[in-house]
Amino acid sequence: MAIKEFKTYILDMETVRPHQLSMTTITSQAIIVGRAIDEDGTEGWSEVANIGGISYGEQTPEAIKINIDTYLAKFVIGREAKDFNLIMHEIGHAAKGNNYSKAVVEGALIDLAARQKGIPAYELLGGKIHNSIPLAWTLASGNTERDIKEAKELLAIKRHKIFKLKIGTGDPDANVEHVRKIIEAVGDQAKVTVDINQAWDEDTSVRCIKKLQDYGVNMVEQPVPVWNYEAMARLTQKFDVPIMADESSTYIHDCFLIAKHRAGNCIALKPCKHGGLLETKKVAAIAEAAGFGLYGGTMIESSLGSAMALSVYSTISAFEFGTELFGQFLYKDRITVDELQVKDYELIIPDKPGFGLEVDVDKVKFYARDFY
Ligand code: MUC
Ligand code: MG
């Protein structure tokens, strides 16, 4: 059944508390939702997010939408969703960059193709290997005591026992002290990792990672700016604690060079960053060949985008650092009728058709800047 319409919405979703990263503090985040409708009225839905408008990724929410609507949607009209690999191949040749836009288009095609066949999307991506993946939570309230309280509550309800601390804002020594206090409070029950989101230079990284390693941090994510692959390589060489490439690992070509030069020794996957679920699998294969540990990353998508990412993560062999698809818990509301389930600290892979969650169209209408 051919696709007759492709729609793109921008939704503004409020968070339950401020979420502080080195480059911005999120209280409301724009998510971008794709909707492919076939001639029978069957729908495929997708979602990506981009943190802080223009402060994190290179595509703004507005650019993601306009580039889909103007340049990419025409590739899917009149086509069969099951041809998503061919369609994305064509789009890959016709459009440079714009990975977030590509991920939205591809996701809606895959969800639709799976729903047309009545199967989970992971069946179209090779089939699932995992039934669940350990789920990390990001402590980023901007206040050490509040983070400790939050971590203890989440441990008590068995939702998370991996905590990623967002640091890099303000004085680096104060950042390190914040991490020390959290490890002192919950380090015997949980793994603690840190994400600096490019905020430190190499000298600061050398000085601070030494202390973080001594305190027992389990992984250090993107300490230096994207462009500084050489510093990433020296830090990887210098420390035992794993150094994760996040912002610096976008295209398959970046990942190949990171692997070749050991500019990091683990990789955060994110479908929006790589340009879709198929590209995510390619990045994962390069990382696997390099012997890297993987992390099932998020750009803090809500339940729909998390289910989309989870569909491909379920097909990838191993996640040494688990996944951080916690987005549905950070938003005050959701745009799906149901949500992803967590049991004993693990996110369960849904087995229903498509990405496994039903979209609540009235909620999309309510939160969309423009619904049509
Ligand atoms: C990032 O850089 O990893 C993921 C979790 C979170 O809190 O922020 C994102 C982005
Ligand atoms: Mg990161």
Short mmCIF file of C-alpha atoms and ligand atoms in Angstrom, two decimals:
data_model
loop_
_atom_site.label_atom_id
_atom_site.label_comp_id
_atom_site.label_asym_id
_atom_site.label_seq_id
_atom_site.Cartn_x
_atom_site.Cartn_y
_atom_site.Cartn_z
CA MET A 1 0.00 0.00 0.00
CA ALA A 2 1.59 3.26 -1.15
CA ILE A 3 2.21 6.27 1.09
CA LYS A 4 -0.10 9.17 0.33
CA GLU A 5 0.98 11.76 2.94
CA PHE A 6 3.96 12.61 5.13
CA LYS A 7 3.48 15.13 7.95
CA THR A 8 5.97 16.62 10.39
CA TYR A 9 5.11 18.26 13.69
CA ILE A 10 7.13 20.19 16.27
CA LEU A 11 5.87 19.66 19.82
CA ASP A 12 7.03 21.56 22.90
CA MET A 13 7.17 19.30 25.96
CA GLU A 14 7.86 20.48 29.52
CA THR A 15 10.20 18.54 31.81
CA VAL A 16 9.40 17.49 35.39
CA ARG A 17 12.49 19.37 36.65
CA PRO A 18 15.24 21.48 35.12
CA HIS A 19 17.78 19.25 33.32
CA GLN A 20 21.20 20.92 33.39
CA LEU A 21 23.82 20.12 30.74
CA SER A 22 27.06 22.00 30.20
CA MET A 23 25.62 23.92 27.22
CA THR A 24 22.03 24.56 28.35
CA THR A 25 19.40 23.82 30.97
CA ILE A 26 16.26 22.18 29.61
CA THR A 27 12.86 23.02 31.10
CA SER A 28 11.00 22.51 27.84
CA GLN A 29 12.21 20.58 24.81
CA ALA A 30 11.06 20.55 21.21
CA ILE A 31 10.48 17.07 19.84
CA ILE A 32 9.98 16.47 16.14
CA VAL A 33 7.40 13.87 15.15
CA GLY A 34 6.98 12.28 11.70
CA ARG A 35 3.76 10.69 10.42
CA ALA A 36 3.53 8.60 7.25
CA ILE A 37 -0.02 7.69 6.13
CA ASP A 38 -0.72 5.05 3.48
CA GLU A 39 -3.71 4.81 1.11
CA ASP A 40 -5.48 2.48 3.56
CA GLY A 41 -5.08 4.98 6.41
CA THR A 42 -2.45 2.93 8.25
CA GLU A 43 0.04 5.25 9.96
CA GLY A 44 3.74 5.06 10.84
CA TRP A 45 5.11 7.43 13.49
CA SER A 46 8.62 8.51 14.45
CA GLU A 47 10.31 11.01 16.76
CA VAL A 48 13.65 12.70 17.33
CA ALA A 49 14.56 15.45 19.76
CA ASN A 50 17.32 17.99 19.75
CA ILE A 51 18.50 19.41 23.03
CA GLY A 52 18.23 23.15 23.64
CA GLY A 53 17.09 24.21 20.16
CA ILE A 54 20.41 25.05 18.55
CA SER A 55 22.81 24.60 21.48
CA TYR A 56 23.54 20.85 21.14
CA GLY A 57 23.07 19.38 17.68
CA GLU A 58 23.56 21.27 14.43
CA GLN A 59 19.94 21.02 13.24
CA THR A 60 17.32 23.16 14.96
CA PRO A 61 13.81 21.68 15.40
CA GLU A 62 12.56 24.20 12.83
CA ALA A 63 15.28 23.18 10.33
CA ILE A 64 14.52 19.48 10.88
CA LYS A 65 10.87 20.07 9.99
CA ILE A 66 11.33 22.45 7.05
CA ASN A 67 13.99 20.26 5.45
CA ILE A 68 11.74 17.21 5.67
CA ASP A 69 8.73 19.09 4.34
CA THR A 70 10.64 20.86 1.55
CA TYR A 71 13.20 18.28 0.42
CA LEU A 72 12.71 14.79 1.86
CA ALA A 73 8.96 14.09 2.02
CA LYS A 74 8.73 13.93 -1.78
CA PHE A 75 10.97 10.84 -1.76
CA VAL A 76 8.33 8.84 0.12
CA ILE A 77 5.04 9.93 -1.48
CA GLY A 78 3.66 7.18 -3.73
CA ARG A 79 6.27 4.71 -2.46
CA GLU A 80 5.98 1.50 -0.42
CA ALA A 81 7.14 1.76 3.21
CA LYS A 82 8.75 -1.69 2.94
CA ASP A 83 11.27 -0.10 0.53
CA PHE A 84 12.72 2.01 3.35
CA ASN A 85 16.28 0.83 2.69
CA LEU A 86 16.11 1.88 -0.98
CA ILE A 87 14.33 5.16 -0.17
CA MET A 88 16.95 6.06 2.48
CA HIS A 89 19.71 5.14 0.03
CA GLU A 90 18.23 7.60 -2.46
CA ILE A 91 17.81 10.30 0.20
CA GLY A 92 21.39 9.68 1.36
CA HIS A 93 22.63 10.48 -2.12
CA ALA A 94 20.33 13.45 -2.69
CA ALA A 95 20.70 15.20 0.68
CA LYS A 96 23.88 16.10 2.55
CA GLY A 97 23.89 16.01 6.36
CA ASN A 98 20.50 16.65 7.96
CA ASN A 99 20.72 13.44 9.93
CA TYR A 100 17.91 14.34 12.33
CA SER A 101 15.54 14.92 9.39
CA LYS A 102 16.61 11.64 7.79
CA ALA A 103 16.01 9.75 11.04
CA VAL A 104 12.45 11.14 11.27
CA VAL A 105 11.62 10.06 7.69
CA GLU A 106 13.20 6.62 8.01
CA GLY A 107 11.59 5.96 11.41
CA ALA A 108 8.06 6.65 10.13
CA LEU A 109 8.70 4.37 7.11
CA ILE A 110 9.91 1.51 9.32
CA ASP A 111 7.05 1.88 11.81
CA LEU A 112 4.56 1.93 8.92
CA ALA A 113 6.12 -1.06 7.11
CA ALA A 114 6.05 -3.07 10.35
CA ARG A 115 2.44 -2.09 11.10
CA GLN A 116 1.36 -3.01 7.55
CA LYS A 117 2.79 -6.49 8.19
CA GLY A 118 1.57 -6.62 11.82
CA ILE A 119 5.07 -7.28 13.18
CA PRO A 120 7.41 -5.49 15.61
CA ALA A 121 9.81 -3.09 13.84
CA TYR A 122 12.81 -5.02 15.19
CA GLU A 123 11.83 -7.89 12.85
CA LEU A 124 12.69 -5.60 9.91
CA LEU A 125 16.05 -4.76 11.49
CA GLY A 126 17.37 -8.28 11.86
CA GLY A 127 15.30 -9.47 14.81
CA LYS A 128 15.77 -8.85 18.50
CA ILE A 129 18.65 -10.25 20.53
CA HIS A 130 17.56 -8.76 23.87
CA ASN A 131 14.25 -8.76 25.72
CA SER A 132 15.44 -5.91 27.95
CA ILE A 133 18.45 -3.58 28.40
CA PRO A 134 19.73 -2.00 31.68
CA LEU A 135 18.39 1.55 31.92
CA ALA A 136 20.54 4.47 33.10
CA TRP A 137 19.15 7.74 34.49
CA THR A 138 20.76 11.15 34.21
CA LEU A 139 21.15 13.12 37.44
CA ALA A 140 21.17 16.74 36.26
CA SER A 141 19.04 18.83 38.58
CA GLY A 142 21.96 21.21 39.11
CA ASN A 143 21.98 20.52 42.87
CA THR A 144 24.02 17.78 44.57
CA GLU A 145 21.60 17.11 47.45
CA ARG A 146 18.63 16.96 45.10
CA ASP A 147 20.53 14.53 42.82
CA ILE A 148 21.35 12.27 45.78
CA LYS A 149 17.72 12.26 46.92
CA GLU A 150 16.59 11.47 43.36
CA ALA A 151 19.14 8.62 43.01
CA LYS A 152 18.02 7.05 46.32
CA GLU A 153 14.36 7.20 45.29
CA LEU A 154 15.11 5.58 41.92
CA LEU A 155 17.18 2.83 43.53
CA ALA A 156 14.36 2.15 45.99
CA ILE A 157 11.81 1.59 43.19
CA LYS A 158 14.36 -0.51 41.23
CA ARG A 159 14.17 1.74 38.16
CA HIS A 160 17.86 2.63 37.77
CA LYS A 161 21.20 1.57 39.17
CA ILE A 162 23.32 3.34 36.57
CA PHE A 163 23.51 7.11 37.02
CA LYS A 164 25.06 9.51 34.52
CA LEU A 165 26.02 12.84 36.06
CA LYS A 166 25.91 15.87 33.80
CA ILE A 167 28.90 18.02 34.67
CA GLY A 168 30.93 20.70 32.90
CA THR A 169 28.95 23.72 34.11
CA GLY A 170 30.98 26.12 36.26
CA ASP A 171 34.17 25.33 38.16
CA PRO A 172 35.65 21.93 37.17
CA ASP A 173 36.87 21.29 40.73
CA ALA A 174 33.34 21.87 42.01
CA ASN A 175 32.12 19.41 39.34
CA VAL A 176 34.55 16.78 40.62
CA GLU A 177 33.47 17.37 44.20
CA HIS A 178 29.80 16.99 43.15
CA VAL A 179 30.65 13.59 41.63
CA ARG A 180 32.62 12.53 44.75
CA LYS A 181 29.66 13.31 47.01
CA ILE A 182 27.22 11.35 44.83
CA ILE A 183 29.54 8.31 44.68
CA GLU A 184 29.97 8.52 48.46
CA ALA A 185 26.17 8.50 48.85
CA VAL A 186 25.12 5.80 46.33
CA GLY A 187 28.31 4.36 44.82
CA ASP A 188 27.96 1.08 46.73
CA GLN A 189 24.58 0.44 45.07
CA ALA A 190 24.99 1.98 41.62
CA LYS A 191 27.41 2.60 38.76
CA VAL A 192 28.21 6.27 38.25
CA THR A 193 29.29 7.78 34.91
CA VAL A 194 29.81 11.41 33.87
CA ASP A 195 29.06 13.42 30.73
CA ILE A 196 31.01 16.64 30.29
CA ASN A 197 29.42 17.50 26.93
CA GLN A 198 32.67 19.02 25.53
CA ALA A 199 33.07 21.59 28.31
CA TRP A 200 36.68 20.95 29.33
CA ASP A 201 39.98 21.53 27.58
CA GLU A 202 42.63 18.83 27.55
CA ASP A 203 44.58 20.06 30.61
CA THR A 204 41.42 20.33 32.70
CA SER A 205 40.40 16.86 31.52
CA VAL A 206 43.74 15.32 32.52
CA ARG A 207 43.58 16.88 35.99
CA CYS A 208 39.91 16.10 36.65
CA ILE A 209 39.59 12.65 35.04
CA LYS A 210 42.47 11.46 37.26
CA LYS A 211 40.35 12.33 40.32
CA LEU A 212 37.13 10.95 38.81
CA GLN A 213 38.90 7.67 38.03
CA ASP A 214 40.23 7.46 41.59
CA TYR A 215 36.71 8.04 42.98
CA GLY A 216 35.42 5.08 40.94
CA VAL A 217 33.63 6.71 38.00
CA ASN A 218 32.74 4.00 35.47
CA MET A 219 32.87 6.00 32.23
CA VAL A 220 33.70 9.55 31.07
CA GLU A 221 31.66 10.88 28.15
CA GLN A 222 32.88 13.53 25.67
CA PRO A 223 35.17 15.59 27.95
CA VAL A 224 36.59 17.77 25.15
CA PRO A 225 35.07 19.51 22.09
CA VAL A 226 33.94 17.49 19.08
CA TRP A 227 36.86 18.59 16.91
CA ASN A 228 39.55 17.56 19.40
CA TYR A 229 40.02 13.94 18.32
CA GLU A 230 43.71 14.08 19.22
CA ALA A 231 42.94 14.98 22.85
CA MET A 232 40.34 12.20 22.96
CA ALA A 233 43.04 9.77 21.80
CA ARG A 234 45.57 10.96 24.41
CA LEU A 235 42.98 10.76 27.21
CA THR A 236 41.97 7.26 26.11
CA GLN A 237 45.61 6.21 26.16
CA LYS A 238 46.26 7.80 29.55
CA PHE A 239 43.35 6.50 31.62
CA ASP A 240 41.87 3.11 32.46
CA VAL A 241 38.39 4.56 32.83
CA PRO A 242 36.57 4.23 29.46
CA ILE A 243 36.35 7.46 27.43
CA MET A 244 33.13 7.67 25.43
CA ALA A 245 32.76 9.46 22.09
CA ASP A 246 29.28 10.97 21.90
CA GLU A 247 29.09 14.28 20.03
CA SER A 248 32.25 13.33 18.11
CA SER A 249 30.74 10.10 16.74
CA THR A 250 28.11 11.13 14.21
CA TYR A 251 28.76 9.62 10.78
CA ILE A 252 30.02 6.10 10.11
CA HIS A 253 33.21 7.77 8.84
CA ASP A 254 33.76 9.52 12.22
CA CYS A 255 33.31 6.21 13.97
CA PHE A 256 35.77 4.50 11.70
CA LEU A 257 38.40 7.20 12.43
CA ILE A 258 37.65 7.07 16.17
CA ALA A 259 38.16 3.32 16.06
CA LYS A 260 41.35 3.60 13.98
CA HIS A 261 42.96 6.28 16.18
CA ARG A 262 41.38 5.12 19.46
CA ALA A 263 39.96 8.62 19.95
CA GLY A 264 37.73 7.13 22.63
CA ASN A 265 37.14 3.46 23.40
CA CYS A 266 33.37 3.34 23.59
CA ILE A 267 30.55 4.96 21.61
CA ALA A 268 27.14 6.42 22.40
CA LEU A 269 24.64 5.46 19.70
CA LYS A 270 21.77 7.82 18.85
CA PRO A 271 19.58 7.26 15.77
CA CYS A 272 19.04 11.03 15.28
CA LYS A 273 22.79 11.67 15.33
CA HIS A 274 23.60 8.91 12.84
CA GLY A 275 20.66 9.61 10.49
CA GLY A 276 18.40 6.67 11.29
CA LEU A 277 18.14 3.12 12.54
CA LEU A 278 19.97 1.55 9.59
CA GLU A 279 22.94 3.90 10.04
CA THR A 280 22.88 3.18 13.79
CA LYS A 281 23.42 -0.49 12.99
CA LYS A 282 26.40 0.37 10.79
CA VAL A 283 27.99 2.49 13.54
CA ALA A 284 27.42 -0.33 16.01
CA ALA A 285 29.15 -2.77 13.66
CA ILE A 286 32.23 -0.52 13.39
CA ALA A 287 32.32 -0.17 17.18
CA GLU A 288 31.96 -3.91 17.62
CA ALA A 289 34.81 -4.57 15.18
CA ALA A 290 36.99 -2.15 17.20
CA GLY A 291 36.19 -3.96 20.44
CA PHE A 292 34.41 -0.86 21.80
CA GLY A 293 31.71 -0.92 24.45
CA LEU A 294 28.38 0.53 23.34
CA TYR A 295 25.83 2.78 25.02
CA GLY A 296 22.24 3.04 23.82
CA GLY A 297 22.09 6.83 23.84
CA THR A 298 19.25 9.33 23.70
CA MET A 299 18.76 12.94 22.66
CA ILE A 300 16.00 12.84 25.30
CA GLU A 301 13.22 11.74 23.02
CA SER A 302 9.87 11.00 24.68
CA SER A 303 8.30 7.52 24.78
CA LEU A 304 7.76 7.33 20.99
CA GLY A 305 11.35 8.23 20.06
CA SER A 306 12.69 6.00 22.84
CA ALA A 307 10.67 3.04 21.49
CA MET A 308 12.03 3.83 18.01
CA ALA A 309 15.64 3.73 19.25
CA LEU A 310 14.94 0.65 21.36
CA SER A 311 13.73 -1.24 18.29
CA VAL A 312 17.24 -1.07 16.80
CA TYR A 313 19.13 -1.37 20.10
CA SER A 314 17.30 -4.67 20.69
CA THR A 315 19.03 -6.05 17.56
CA ILE A 316 22.60 -5.01 18.51
CA SER A 317 24.74 -7.62 20.19
CA ALA A 318 25.93 -5.99 23.45
CA PHE A 319 25.51 -2.81 25.47
CA GLU A 320 28.36 -2.67 27.95
CA PHE A 321 26.98 0.59 29.40
CA GLY A 322 23.26 -0.21 28.99
CA THR A 323 20.88 2.35 27.54
CA GLU A 324 19.78 5.82 28.65
CA LEU A 325 16.38 5.81 26.94
CA PHE A 326 14.80 7.38 30.03
CA GLY A 327 13.13 10.31 28.18
CA GLN A 328 9.54 9.35 28.98
CA PHE A 329 10.26 9.88 32.68
CA LEU A 330 11.67 13.38 32.22
CA TYR A 331 8.58 14.83 30.55
CA LYS A 332 5.44 15.92 32.41
CA ASP A 333 3.21 14.29 29.79
CA ARG A 334 3.44 11.78 26.95
CA ILE A 335 2.12 11.52 23.39
CA THR A 336 1.60 7.76 23.41
CA VAL A 337 -1.33 5.94 24.98
CA ASP A 338 1.00 3.44 26.63
CA GLU A 339 4.64 3.76 27.67
CA LEU A 340 7.77 1.64 27.83
CA GLN A 341 7.96 -0.65 30.85
CA VAL A 342 10.85 -1.04 33.29
CA LYS A 343 11.43 -4.09 35.45
CA ASP A 344 14.34 -4.67 37.83
CA TYR A 345 16.33 -1.72 36.42
CA GLU A 346 15.85 -2.86 32.79
CA LEU A 347 13.88 -1.34 29.93
CA ILE A 348 11.65 -4.00 28.34
CA ILE A 349 11.60 -4.26 24.53
CA PRO A 350 7.93 -3.97 23.45
CA ASP A 351 6.69 -6.78 21.19
CA LYS A 352 3.63 -5.09 19.71
CA PRO A 353 3.58 -4.05 16.00
CA GLY A 354 5.77 -1.19 14.77
CA PHE A 355 7.78 0.48 17.51
CA GLY A 356 5.35 -1.08 19.98
CA LEU A 357 3.53 1.98 21.37
CA GLU A 358 0.26 3.57 20.23
CA VAL A 359 0.37 7.29 19.47
CA ASP A 360 -2.24 9.46 21.19
CA VAL A 361 -3.17 11.73 18.28
CA ASP A 362 -5.13 14.14 20.50
CA LYS A 363 -1.99 14.69 22.57
CA VAL A 364 0.06 15.31 19.42
CA LYS A 365 -2.59 17.83 18.37
CA PHE A 366 -2.48 19.49 21.80
CA TYR A 367 1.31 19.91 21.95
CA ALA A 368 2.03 20.55 18.23
CA ARG A 369 2.92 24.11 17.28
CA ASP A 370 0.94 23.50 14.10
CA PHE A 371 -1.27 20.44 13.58
CA TYR A 372 -2.57 19.57 10.11
C1 MUC B 1 24.05 13.46 25.89
O1 MUC B 1 24.98 14.19 25.63
O2 MUC B 1 24.33 12.32 26.16
C2 MUC B 1 21.58 12.11 27.08
C3 MUC B 1 21.16 12.02 28.35
C4 MUC B 1 21.08 13.30 28.85
O3 MUC B 1 20.75 13.64 29.97
O4 MUC B 1 21.47 14.17 27.90
C5 MUC B 1 21.62 13.48 26.70
C6 MUC B 1 22.65 13.98 25.79
MG MG B 2 26.53 12.68 25.87
#
